[in-house]
Coordinates of C-alpha atoms in Angstrom, one line a residue:
M1 CA -5.6 6.0 -5.9
H2 CA -9.1 4.7 -5.6
V3 CA -11.7 7.5 -5.2
N4 CA -14.8 6.3 -3.3
H5 CA -18.0 7.6 -4.9
S6 CA -20.4 6.0 -2.4
H7 CA -22.3 9.3 -2.1
E8 CA -23.5 8.7 -5.7
E9 CA -24.8 5.1 -5.0
P10 CA -28.4 4.3 -4.1
A11 CA -29.3 3.0 -0.6
A12 CA -28.3 -0.6 0.1
Q13 CA -30.8 -3.4 0.2
E14 CA -33.5 -3.1 2.9
I15 CA -32.8 -4.9 6.2
T16 CA -34.8 -5.5 9.3
F17 CA -34.2 -3.8 12.6
D18 CA -32.9 -7.1 14.0
D19 CA -30.3 -7.2 11.2
F20 CA -29.1 -3.7 12.3
L21 CA -28.9 -4.8 16.0
K22 CA -26.5 -7.6 15.0
V23 CA -23.9 -4.9 14.1
D24 CA -22.3 -3.8 17.4
I25 CA -21.0 -0.2 16.9
R26 CA -19.3 1.3 20.0
V27 CA -17.5 4.5 20.8
G28 CA -13.9 4.2 22.0
V29 CA -10.9 6.6 22.5
I30 CA -7.7 6.2 20.6
V31 CA -4.9 5.5 23.1
S32 CA -2.1 5.1 20.5
A33 CA -1.5 5.6 16.8
D34 CA 1.6 4.2 15.1
D35 CA 2.8 4.3 11.5
F36 CA 2.2 1.1 9.5
P37 CA 4.8 1.2 6.7
E38 CA 4.1 -2.4 5.7
A39 CA 0.5 -1.7 4.7
R40 CA -0.3 -1.8 1.0
N41 CA -2.1 1.6 1.3
P42 CA -0.9 4.3 3.7
A43 CA -2.4 3.5 7.1
Y44 CA -2.0 3.8 10.9
K45 CA -2.1 1.0 13.5
L46 CA -4.5 2.2 16.2
V47 CA -5.2 1.0 19.7
I48 CA -8.7 2.0 20.8
D49 CA -10.0 1.7 24.4
F50 CA -13.7 0.7 24.5
G51 CA -13.9 0.6 28.3
P52 CA -13.9 -2.3 30.8
A53 CA -16.5 -4.5 29.0
I54 CA -14.7 -4.7 25.7
G55 CA -11.2 -3.4 26.5
E56 CA -8.5 -2.2 24.2
K57 CA -8.6 -3.3 20.6
K58 CA -6.4 -2.9 17.5
S59 CA -7.5 -1.4 14.2
C60 CA -5.7 -0.7 11.0
A61 CA -7.1 2.5 9.5
Q62 CA -6.4 4.2 6.1
I63 CA -6.7 7.8 7.5
V64 CA -3.2 9.2 6.9
A65 CA -4.4 11.7 4.3
N66 CA -6.7 13.6 6.8
Y67 CA -5.0 13.0 10.2
Q68 CA -1.6 13.3 11.8
R69 CA -0.7 10.6 14.3
A70 CA -0.4 13.1 17.2
E71 CA -3.9 14.5 16.7
L72 CA -5.5 11.0 16.9
V73 CA -4.5 10.1 20.5
G74 CA -7.4 11.0 22.9
R75 CA -9.9 11.3 20.0
Q76 CA -13.2 9.4 20.3
V77 CA -14.1 7.2 17.3
A78 CA -16.8 4.7 16.4
A79 CA -16.0 1.2 15.4
V80 CA -17.7 -2.2 14.7
V81 CA -16.5 -4.4 17.6
N82 CA -18.1 -7.7 16.7
F83 CA -16.4 -8.6 13.4
P84 CA -13.9 -11.4 13.6
P85 CA -10.2 -10.2 13.7
R86 CA -8.7 -9.7 10.2
Q87 CA -5.1 -10.0 9.2
I88 CA -3.8 -6.8 7.5
G89 CA -0.3 -7.6 6.3
P90 CA 1.7 -8.3 9.5
A91 CA -0.9 -6.7 11.8
M92 CA -4.2 -8.0 13.2
S93 CA -7.2 -5.7 13.0
E94 CA -9.7 -6.5 15.7
V95 CA -12.3 -3.8 15.1
L96 CA -13.4 -1.8 12.0
T97 CA -13.0 2.0 12.7
L98 CA -15.8 3.8 10.9
G99 CA -15.6 6.8 8.6
F100 CA -16.9 8.5 5.4
A101 CA -15.2 9.3 2.2
D102 CA -14.5 13.0 1.5
E103 CA -14.6 14.5 -2.0
A104 CA -11.1 13.1 -2.7
G105 CA -12.1 9.6 -1.5
E106 CA -10.1 9.9 1.7
V107 CA -11.5 8.8 5.1
V108 CA -13.0 11.2 7.6
L109 CA -13.6 9.5 10.9
F110 CA -17.1 9.1 12.3
A111 CA -17.6 10.2 15.9
P112 CA -20.2 11.7 18.2
D113 CA -20.3 15.5 18.1
S114 CA -19.8 15.7 21.9
A115 CA -18.1 13.3 24.3
V116 CA -20.0 10.2 25.4
P117 CA -18.9 7.4 27.8
I118 CA -16.5 5.0 26.0
G119 CA -18.1 1.7 25.3
S120 CA -21.4 3.4 24.4
R121 CA -23.3 1.5 21.7
L122 CA -24.9 3.2 18.7
F123 CA -28.6 2.7 18.5

């Protein structure tokens, strides 16, 4: 198992505000979470609704250590919505669901601390 020690790394190279604005991070709500037994590392296949402007998108997320499938549906999450789709084994991941590594290197999802309209953009 790979343990992520990103909390021990210095800040990344400085970027401009315009660089930041190129990354489109939106809030969505998970509408389904399915097992993904074909994945190299334990993962779920998520469908996340980002509202009418973006719609429902698929994401493969390695979050099985900290989340049960049943608790994910209805949960708000943040994701990068403007990366090109990426093939993950037999599945296509259309957005990058965001999280941080806990002490064990497992993903903890990133989300607002109170509900916001789906499709809202991080700024």
